[in-house]
């Protein structure tokens, strides 16, 4: 239930799309052009708006997203200011569900299949569980696959948020920039890193 709820919330919640009226767009363009501040780092040429700090234009959604993290392949939505916390809980509950399925698969094999792992080794054991129930093996492999990526993304997200105070996009951009710099770049020394507790909050 938790997994389905947070998947729905991640998908249905506005990630932080930056909206503006036609009049506001025209005013922004005139103001920026007159002051000579038409900087493409702070102005989105697709949305014709002044981009808020830490936002980015998503070409899939065709909109600027506040505190843009990524466009998630698994939910088909942008992850941003509005739904980032739901995304974290979605990954957490997905990892728990997959871990539970993996555990229950081993329970099923030990109770319903005649296996001789200790006597004959791993290869014979694998042959025995395939012969016993190919369907359970398929579910086990599916759960193991989803457990691996969801757990990796969850730990990566928690590390970025708690220890760096960065989004996935910001971290990737900083790592790309550091390759072209002579001095080493510290990801911990950014204006967004407010300390472990404040970052999590």
Coordinates of N, CA and C in Angstrom, one line a residue:
X1 N 0.8 -1.2 0.0 CA 0.0 0.0 0.0 C 0.9 1.3 0.0
X2 N 1.9 1.2 0.8 CA 2.8 2.4 0.9 C 3.5 2.6 -0.4
X3 N 4.0 1.5 -1.0 CA 4.7 1.6 -2.3 C 3.8 2.2 -3.4
X4 N 2.5 1.7 -3.5 CA 1.6 2.2 -4.5 C 1.2 3.7 -4.2
X5 N 1.0 4.0 -2.9 CA 0.6 5.4 -2.6 C 1.7 6.3 -3.0
X6 N 3.0 6.0 -2.6 CA 4.0 7.0 -2.9 C 4.4 7.0 -4.4
X7 N 4.2 5.9 -5.1 CA 4.3 5.9 -6.6 C 3.3 6.9 -7.2
X8 N 2.1 6.8 -6.7 CA 1.0 7.6 -7.2 C 1.3 9.1 -6.9
X9 N 1.7 9.4 -5.7 CA 2.0 10.8 -5.3 C 3.2 11.3 -6.1
X10 N 4.2 10.5 -6.3 CA 5.4 11.0 -7.1 C 4.9 11.3 -8.5
X11 N 4.0 10.5 -9.1 CA 3.5 10.7 -10.5 C 2.5 11.8 -10.6
X12 N 1.6 12.0 -9.6 CA 0.5 12.9 -9.7 C 0.8 14.3 -9.2
X13 N 1.8 14.4 -8.3 CA 2.1 15.7 -7.7 C 2.9 16.6 -8.7
X14 N 2.6 17.9 -8.7 CA 3.3 18.8 -9.5 C 4.8 18.9 -9.0
X15 N 5.7 18.6 -9.9 CA 7.1 18.6 -9.4 C 7.7 20.0 -9.1
X16 N 7.0 21.0 -9.5 CA 7.4 22.4 -9.4 C 7.5 23.1 -10.7
X17 N 6.6 22.8 -11.6 CA 6.6 23.5 -12.9 C 6.5 25.0 -12.7
X18 N 7.3 25.7 -13.3 CA 7.3 27.2 -13.2 C 6.3 27.7 -14.3
X19 N 5.2 28.3 -13.8 CA 4.2 28.8 -14.7 C 4.2 30.4 -14.7
X20 N 3.8 30.9 -15.8 CA 3.7 32.4 -16.0 C 2.7 32.7 -17.1
X21 N 2.1 33.8 -17.0 CA 1.1 34.3 -18.0 C 1.8 34.9 -19.2
X22 N 1.1 35.1 -20.3 CA 1.7 35.7 -21.5 C 2.2 37.1 -21.2
X23 N 1.4 37.8 -20.4 CA 1.8 39.2 -20.0 C 3.1 39.2 -19.2
X24 N 3.2 38.3 -18.3 CA 4.4 38.2 -17.5 C 5.7 37.9 -18.3
X25 N 5.5 37.0 -19.3 CA 6.6 36.6 -20.2 C 7.1 37.8 -21.0
X26 N 6.1 38.6 -21.6 CA 6.5 39.8 -22.4 C 7.2 40.8 -21.5
X27 N 6.7 41.0 -20.3 CA 7.3 41.9 -19.4 C 8.8 41.5 -19.0
X28 N 8.9 40.2 -18.7 CA 10.3 39.7 -18.4 C 11.2 39.9 -19.6
X29 N 10.8 39.6 -20.8 CA 11.7 39.7 -21.9 C 12.1 41.2 -22.1
X30 N 11.1 42.1 -22.0 CA 11.4 43.5 -22.2 C 12.4 44.0 -21.1
X31 N 12.1 43.7 -19.9 CA 12.9 44.1 -18.7 C 14.4 43.6 -18.9
X32 N 14.5 42.3 -19.2 CA 15.8 41.7 -19.3 C 16.6 42.3 -20.5
X33 N 15.9 42.5 -21.6 CA 16.5 43.1 -22.8 C 17.0 44.5 -22.6
X34 N 16.1 45.3 -21.9 CA 16.5 46.7 -21.7 C 17.6 46.9 -20.7
X35 N 17.7 46.0 -19.7 CA 18.8 46.1 -18.7 C 20.1 45.4 -19.2
X36 N 20.0 44.7 -20.3 CA 21.2 44.0 -20.9 C 21.5 42.7 -20.1
X37 N 20.5 42.2 -19.4 CA 20.8 41.0 -18.5 C 20.2 39.7 -19.1
X38 N 20.1 39.7 -20.4 CA 19.5 38.5 -21.1 C 20.5 37.3 -21.0
X39 N 20.7 36.8 -19.9 CA 21.7 35.7 -19.6 C 21.0 34.4 -19.7
X40 N 21.4 33.5 -20.6 CA 20.7 32.2 -20.8 C 20.9 31.3 -19.7
X41 N 21.7 31.6 -18.7 CA 21.8 30.8 -17.5 C 20.7 31.1 -16.5
X42 N 20.1 32.3 -16.6 CA 19.0 32.7 -15.8 C 17.7 32.9 -16.5
X43 N 17.8 32.8 -17.8 CA 16.6 33.0 -18.6 C 16.3 31.8 -19.5
X44 N 15.1 31.2 -19.5 CA 14.8 30.1 -20.3 C 14.2 30.5 -21.6
X45 N 14.9 30.2 -22.7 CA 14.4 30.6 -24.0 C 13.2 29.8 -24.5
X46 N 13.0 28.6 -23.9 CA 11.8 27.8 -24.3 C 10.5 28.3 -23.6
X47 N 10.6 28.5 -22.3 CA 9.5 29.0 -21.5 C 9.3 30.5 -21.6
X48 N 10.4 31.2 -22.0 CA 10.4 32.7 -22.0 C 10.1 33.3 -20.6
X49 N 10.8 32.7 -19.6 CA 10.7 33.2 -18.3 C 12.0 33.3 -17.6
X50 N 12.1 34.1 -16.6 CA 13.3 34.1 -15.8 C 13.3 32.9 -14.9
X51 N 14.4 32.1 -15.0 CA 14.4 30.8 -14.3 C 14.7 31.1 -12.8
X52 N 13.9 30.4 -11.9 CA 14.3 30.5 -10.5 C 15.6 29.8 -10.2
X53 N 16.2 30.1 -9.1 CA 17.5 29.5 -8.7 C 17.3 28.0 -8.6
X54 N 18.2 27.2 -9.1 CA 18.3 25.7 -9.0 C 17.2 25.0 -9.9
X55 N 16.6 25.8 -10.8 CA 15.6 25.2 -11.7 C 16.3 24.9 -13.0
X56 N 15.6 24.0 -13.8 CA 16.1 23.6 -15.1 C 15.0 23.3 -16.0
X57 N 15.2 23.6 -17.3 CA 14.1 23.2 -18.3 C 14.2 21.8 -18.7
X58 N 13.1 21.0 -18.5 CA 13.1 19.6 -18.9 C 12.5 19.6 -20.3
X59 N 13.3 19.0 -21.2 CA 12.9 18.9 -22.6 C 11.8 17.8 -22.8
X60 N 11.7 16.9 -21.9 CA 10.6 15.9 -22.0 C 9.3 16.5 -21.6
X61 N 9.3 17.2 -20.5 CA 8.0 17.8 -20.0 C 7.8 19.2 -20.7
X62 N 8.8 19.7 -21.3 CA 8.8 21.0 -21.9 C 8.3 22.1 -21.0
X63 N 9.0 22.1 -19.8 CA 8.7 23.1 -18.8 C 9.9 23.2 -17.8
X64 N 10.0 24.4 -17.2 CA 11.1 24.6 -16.2 C 10.6 24.0 -14.9
X65 N 11.5 23.3 -14.2 CA 11.1 22.6 -12.9 C 11.9 23.2 -11.8
X66 N 11.3 23.7 -10.7 CA 12.0 24.2 -9.6 C 12.8 23.1 -8.8
X67 N 14.0 23.4 -8.5 CA 14.9 22.5 -7.8 C 14.9 21.1 -8.5
X68 N 15.2 21.2 -9.8 CA 15.2 20.0 -10.7 C 16.2 19.0 -10.2
X69 N 15.7 17.8 -10.1 CA 16.6 16.7 -9.7 C 16.9 15.8 -11.0
X70 N 15.8 15.3 -11.6 CA 16.0 14.4 -12.8 C 14.6 14.2 -13.4
X71 N 14.6 13.7 -14.6 CA 13.4 13.2 -15.2 C 13.4 11.7 -15.0
X72 N 12.5 11.2 -14.2 CA 12.6 9.8 -13.7 C 12.0 8.9 -14.8
X73 N 12.8 7.9 -15.2 CA 12.5 6.9 -16.2 C 11.3 6.0 -15.7
X74 N 11.3 5.7 -14.4 CA 10.4 4.7 -13.8 C 9.0 5.3 -13.5
X75 N 9.0 6.6 -13.3 CA 7.6 7.2 -13.0 C 7.2 8.0 -14.2
X76 N 8.0 8.3 -15.1 CA 7.7 9.1 -16.3 C 7.4 10.6 -16.0
X77 N 7.9 11.0 -14.9 CA 7.7 12.4 -14.4 C 9.0 13.0 -14.0
X78 N 9.0 14.4 -14.0 CA 10.2 15.1 -13.4 C 10.2 15.0 -11.9
X79 N 11.3 14.9 -11.3 CA 11.5 15.0 -9.9 C 12.0 16.3 -9.5
X80 N 11.3 17.1 -8.7 CA 11.6 18.4 -8.4 C 11.2 18.8 -7.0
X81 N 11.1 20.1 -6.7 CA 10.7 20.6 -5.4 C 9.4 20.0 -4.9
X82 N 8.4 19.8 -5.7 CA 7.1 19.4 -5.3 C 7.0 18.0 -4.9
X83 N 7.7 17.1 -5.6 CA 7.5 15.6 -5.4 C 8.8 14.9 -5.0
X84 N 9.8 15.6 -4.7 CA 11.1 14.9 -4.3 C 11.0 14.0 -3.1
X85 N 10.3 14.5 -2.1 CA 10.1 13.7 -0.9 C 9.3 12.4 -1.1
X86 N 8.3 12.5 -2.0 CA 7.5 11.3 -2.4 C 8.3 10.3 -3.1
X87 N 9.2 10.8 -4.0 CA 10.1 10.0 -4.7 C 11.0 9.2 -3.8
X88 N 11.6 9.8 -2.8 CA 12.4 9.1 -1.8 C 11.6 8.0 -1.1
X89 N 10.4 8.3 -0.7 CA 9.6 7.2 -0.1 C 9.2 6.1 -1.1
X90 N 9.0 6.5 -2.3 CA 8.7 5.5 -3.4 C 9.8 4.5 -3.5
X91 N 11.1 5.1 -3.5 CA 12.3 4.2 -3.6 C 12.4 3.3 -2.4
X92 N 12.1 3.9 -1.2 CA 12.2 3.1 0.1 C 11.3 2.0 0.1
X93 N 10.0 2.2 -0.2 CA 9.0 1.2 -0.2 C 9.2 0.2 -1.3
X94 N 9.7 0.6 -2.5 CA 10.0 -0.4 -3.5 C 11.1 -1.3 -3.1
X95 N 12.1 -0.8 -2.4 CA 13.2 -1.6 -1.9 C 12.7 -2.6 -0.9
X96 N 11.8 -2.2 0.0 CA 11.3 -3.0 1.0 C 10.4 -4.2 0.4
X97 N 9.6 -3.8 -0.6 CA 8.7 -4.8 -1.3 C 9.6 -5.8 -2.0
X98 N 10.6 -5.4 -2.7 CA 11.5 -6.3 -3.4 C 12.3 -7.2 -2.5
X99 N 12.7 -6.6 -1.4 CA 13.5 -7.4 -0.4 C 12.6 -8.5 0.2
X100 N 11.3 -8.1 0.5 CA 10.3 -9.1 1.0 C 10.1 -10.2 0.0
X101 N 9.9 -9.9 -1.3 CA 9.7 -10.9 -2.3 C 10.9 -11.9 -2.4
X102 N 12.1 -11.3 -2.3 CA 13.3 -12.2 -2.4 C 13.3 -13.1 -1.2
X103 N 13.0 -12.6 0.0 CA 13.0 -13.4 1.2 C 12.0 -14.5 1.1
X104 N 10.8 -14.1 0.7 CA 9.7 -15.1 0.6 C 10.0 -16.2 -0.5
X105 N 10.7 -15.8 -1.5 CA 11.1 -16.8 -2.5 C 12.0 -17.9 -1.9
X106 N 12.9 -17.5 -1.1 CA 13.8 -18.5 -0.4 C 12.9 -19.4 0.6
X107 N 12.0 -18.7 1.2 CA 11.1 -19.5 2.1 C 10.3 -20.5 1.3
X108 N 9.8 -20.1 0.2 CA 9.0 -21.0 -0.7 C 9.8 -22.2 -1.1
X109 N 11.0 -21.9 -1.6 CA 11.9 -23.0 -2.1 C 12.3 -24.0 -1.0
X110 N 12.5 -23.4 0.2 CA 12.9 -24.3 1.3 C 11.7 -25.2 1.8
X111 N 10.5 -24.7 1.7 CA 9.3 -25.4 2.1 C 8.7 -26.3 1.1
X112 N 8.8 -25.9 -0.2 CA 8.0 -26.6 -1.3 C 8.9 -27.4 -2.3
X113 N 10.2 -27.2 -2.2 CA 11.1 -27.8 -3.2 C 12.1 -28.7 -2.5
X114 N 12.3 -29.8 -3.2 CA 13.3 -30.8 -2.7 C 14.7 -30.3 -3.1
X115 N 15.4 -29.6 -2.3 CA 16.7 -29.0 -2.6 C 17.8 -29.7 -1.8
X116 N 19.0 -29.8 -2.4 CA 20.1 -30.4 -1.7 C 21.3 -29.5 -1.9
X117 N 21.2 -28.2 -1.4 CA 22.3 -27.2 -1.6 C 23.5 -27.6 -0.8
X118 N 23.4 -28.1 0.4 CA 24.6 -28.4 1.3 C 25.3 -29.7 0.7
X119 N 24.6 -30.6 0.1 CA 25.2 -31.8 -0.3 C 25.8 -31.7 -1.7
X120 N 25.0 -31.0 -2.7 CA 25.4 -31.0 -4.1 C 25.9 -29.6 -4.6
X121 N 25.8 -28.6 -3.8 CA 26.3 -27.3 -4.2 C 25.3 -26.4 -4.9
X122 N 25.8 -25.3 -5.4 CA 25.0 -24.2 -5.9 C 24.4 -24.6 -7.3
X123 N 25.1 -25.1 -8.2 CA 24.6 -25.4 -9.5 C 23.4 -26.4 -9.5
X124 N 23.6 -27.5 -8.7 CA 22.5 -28.4 -8.6 C 21.3 -27.8 -7.9
X125 N 21.5 -26.9 -6.9 CA 20.5 -26.2 -6.2 C 19.7 -25.3 -7.2
X126 N 20.4 -24.6 -8.1 CA 19.7 -23.8 -9.1 C 18.9 -24.6 -10.1
X127 N 19.4 -25.8 -10.5 CA 18.6 -26.7 -11.3 C 17.4 -27.2 -10.6
X128 N 17.5 -27.4 -9.4 CA 16.4 -27.9 -8.6 C 15.3 -26.9 -8.4
X129 N 15.6 -25.6 -8.2 CA 14.6 -24.6 -8.0 C 14.0 -24.2 -9.3
X130 N 14.7 -24.3 -10.4 CA 14.2 -24.1 -11.8 C 13.1 -25.1 -12.1
X131 N 13.5 -26.4 -11.8 CA 12.6 -27.5 -12.1 C 11.4 -27.4 -11.2
X132 N 11.6 -27.0 -10.0 CA 10.5 -26.9 -9.0 C 9.4 -25.9 -9.4
X133 N 9.9 -24.7 -9.6 CA 8.9 -23.6 -10.0 C 9.6 -22.5 -10.8
X134 N 9.6 -22.6 -12.1 CA 10.1 -21.5 -12.9 C 9.5 -20.1 -12.7
X135 N 8.2 -20.1 -12.3 CA 7.5 -18.9 -12.1 C 8.0 -18.1 -10.9
X136 N 8.3 -18.9 -9.8 CA 8.8 -18.2 -8.6 C 10.2 -17.7 -8.9
X137 N 11.0 -18.5 -9.7 CA 12.4 -18.0 -10.0 C 12.3 -16.7 -10.9
X138 N 11.3 -16.7 -11.8 CA 11.2 -15.4 -12.6 C 10.8 -14.2 -11.7
X139 N 9.9 -14.4 -10.8 CA 9.5 -13.4 -9.8 C 10.7 -13.0 -9.0
X140 N 11.5 -13.9 -8.5 CA 12.7 -13.7 -7.7 C 13.7 -12.8 -8.5
X141 N 13.9 -13.2 -9.8 CA 14.9 -12.4 -10.6 C 14.4 -11.0 -10.9
X142 N 13.1 -10.9 -11.1 CA 12.5 -9.5 -11.3 C 12.7 -8.7 -10.1
X143 N 12.4 -9.3 -8.9 CA 12.5 -8.6 -7.6 C 14.0 -8.2 -7.3
X144 N 14.9 -9.1 -7.7 CA 16.3 -8.8 -7.4 C 16.8 -7.7 -8.3
X145 N 16.3 -7.6 -9.6 CA 16.7 -6.5 -10.5 C 16.2 -5.2 -10.0
X146 N 14.9 -5.2 -9.6 CA 14.3 -3.9 -9.1 C 14.9 -3.5 -7.8
X147 N 15.2 -4.5 -6.9 CA 15.8 -4.2 -5.6 C 17.2 -3.5 -5.8
X148 N 18.0 -4.0 -6.8 CA 19.3 -3.5 -7.0 C 19.3 -2.0 -7.4
X149 N 18.5 -1.6 -8.4 CA 18.5 -0.2 -8.8 C 17.8 0.7 -7.9
X150 N 16.7 0.2 -7.2 CA 16.0 1.1 -6.3 C 16.8 1.4 -5.1
X151 N 17.5 0.4 -4.6 CA 18.3 0.6 -3.4 C 19.5 1.5 -3.7
X152 N 20.1 1.3 -4.9 CA 21.2 2.2 -5.3 C 20.8 3.6 -5.4
X153 N 19.6 3.8 -6.1 CA 19.1 5.2 -6.2 C 18.7 5.8 -4.9
X154 N 18.1 5.0 -4.0 CA 17.7 5.5 -2.6 C 19.0 5.9 -1.9
X155 N 20.0 5.1 -1.8 CA 21.2 5.4 -1.1 C 21.9 6.6 -1.7
X156 N 21.9 6.7 -3.0 CA 22.5 7.8 -3.7 C 21.8 9.1 -3.4
X157 N 20.4 9.1 -3.4 CA 19.6 10.2 -3.1 C 19.8 10.7 -1.7
X158 N 19.8 9.8 -0.8 CA 20.0 10.1 0.6 C 21.4 10.7 0.9
X159 N 22.4 10.2 0.2 CA 23.8 10.7 0.4 C 23.8 12.2 -0.2
X160 N 23.3 12.4 -1.4 CA 23.3 13.7 -2.0 C 22.5 14.7 -1.2
X161 N 21.4 14.3 -0.6 CA 20.6 15.3 0.1 C 21.2 15.6 1.5
X162 N 21.6 14.5 2.2 CA 22.0 14.7 3.6 C 23.5 15.2 3.7
X163 N 24.4 14.7 2.9 CA 25.8 15.1 3.0 C 26.2 16.2 2.1
X164 N 25.6 16.4 0.9 CA 26.0 17.4 0.0 C 25.0 18.5 -0.2
X165 N 23.7 18.3 0.1 CA 22.7 19.3 -0.1 C 22.5 19.6 -1.6
X166 N 22.7 18.6 -2.5 CA 22.6 18.8 -3.9 C 21.6 17.9 -4.5
X167 N 21.1 18.3 -5.7 CA 20.2 17.4 -6.5 C 21.1 16.6 -7.4
X168 N 20.5 15.6 -8.0 CA 21.3 14.7 -9.0 C 21.9 15.6 -10.1
X169 N 21.1 16.5 -10.6 CA 21.5 17.3 -11.8 C 22.7 18.2 -11.3
X170 N 22.6 18.8 -10.2 CA 23.6 19.7 -9.7 C 24.9 18.9 -9.4
X171 N 24.8 17.8 -8.9 CA 26.0 16.9 -8.6 C 26.7 16.5 -9.9
X172 N 25.9 16.1 -10.9 CA 26.4 15.7 -12.2 C 27.1 16.9 -12.9
X173 N 26.5 18.1 -12.9 CA 27.0 19.3 -13.5 C 28.3 19.7 -12.8
X174 N 28.4 19.6 -11.5 CA 29.6 20.0 -10.8 C 30.7 19.0 -11.1
X175 N 30.4 17.7 -11.2 CA 31.4 16.7 -11.5 C 32.0 16.9 -12.9
X176 N 31.1 17.3 -13.9 CA 31.5 17.6 -15.2 C 32.5 18.8 -15.3
X177 N 32.1 19.8 -14.5 CA 32.9 21.0 -14.4 C 34.3 20.8 -13.8
X178 N 34.3 19.9 -12.8 CA 35.6 19.6 -12.1 C 36.6 19.0 -13.0
X179 N 36.2 18.3 -14.1 CA 37.1 17.7 -15.0 C 37.9 18.7 -15.8
X180 N 37.3 19.9 -16.0 CA 38.0 20.9 -16.8 C 38.7 21.9 -15.9
X181 N 38.7 21.8 -14.6 CA 39.3 22.7 -13.7 C 40.7 22.2 -13.2
X182 N 41.6 23.1 -13.0 CA 42.9 22.7 -12.5 C 42.9 22.3 -11.0
X183 N 42.1 23.1 -10.2 CA 41.9 22.8 -8.8 C 40.8 21.8 -8.6
X184 N 41.0 21.0 -7.6 CA 39.9 20.0 -7.3 C 38.7 20.7 -6.7
X185 N 37.5 20.3 -7.1 CA 36.3 20.9 -6.6 C 35.7 20.0 -5.5
X186 N 35.4 20.7 -4.4 CA 34.7 20.0 -3.3 C 33.2 20.1 -3.4
X187 N 32.5 19.0 -3.5 CA 31.1 19.0 -3.6 C 30.4 19.3 -2.3
X188 N 31.2 19.3 -1.2 CA 30.6 19.6 0.1 C 30.6 21.1 0.3
X189 N 31.4 21.8 -0.4 CA 31.4 23.3 -0.2 C 30.6 24.0 -1.3
X190 N 29.3 24.0 -1.1 CA 28.4 24.7 -2.0 C 27.5 25.5 -1.1
X191 N 26.8 26.5 -1.7 CA 25.9 27.3 -0.9 C 24.7 26.5 -0.4
X192 N 24.4 25.4 -1.1 CA 23.2 24.6 -0.7 C 23.4 23.6 0.4
X193 N 24.7 23.4 0.8 CA 25.0 22.5 1.9 C 24.8 23.2 3.2
X194 N 23.8 22.9 3.9 CA 23.5 23.6 5.2 C 23.8 22.8 6.4
X195 N 24.4 21.6 6.2 CA 24.7 20.7 7.3 C 23.7 19.5 7.2
X196 N 24.1 18.4 7.8 CA 23.3 17.2 7.8 C 21.8 17.4 8.1
X197 N 21.5 17.9 9.3 CA 20.2 18.1 9.8 C 19.3 19.0 8.9
X198 N 19.9 20.1 8.6 CA 19.1 21.1 7.7 C 18.9 20.6 6.3
X199 N 19.9 19.9 5.8 CA 19.7 19.3 4.5 C 18.6 18.3 4.4
X200 N 18.5 17.5 5.4 CA 17.4 16.5 5.5 C 16.1 17.2 5.7
X201 N 16.1 18.2 6.5 CA 14.8 19.0 6.8 C 14.3 19.7 5.5

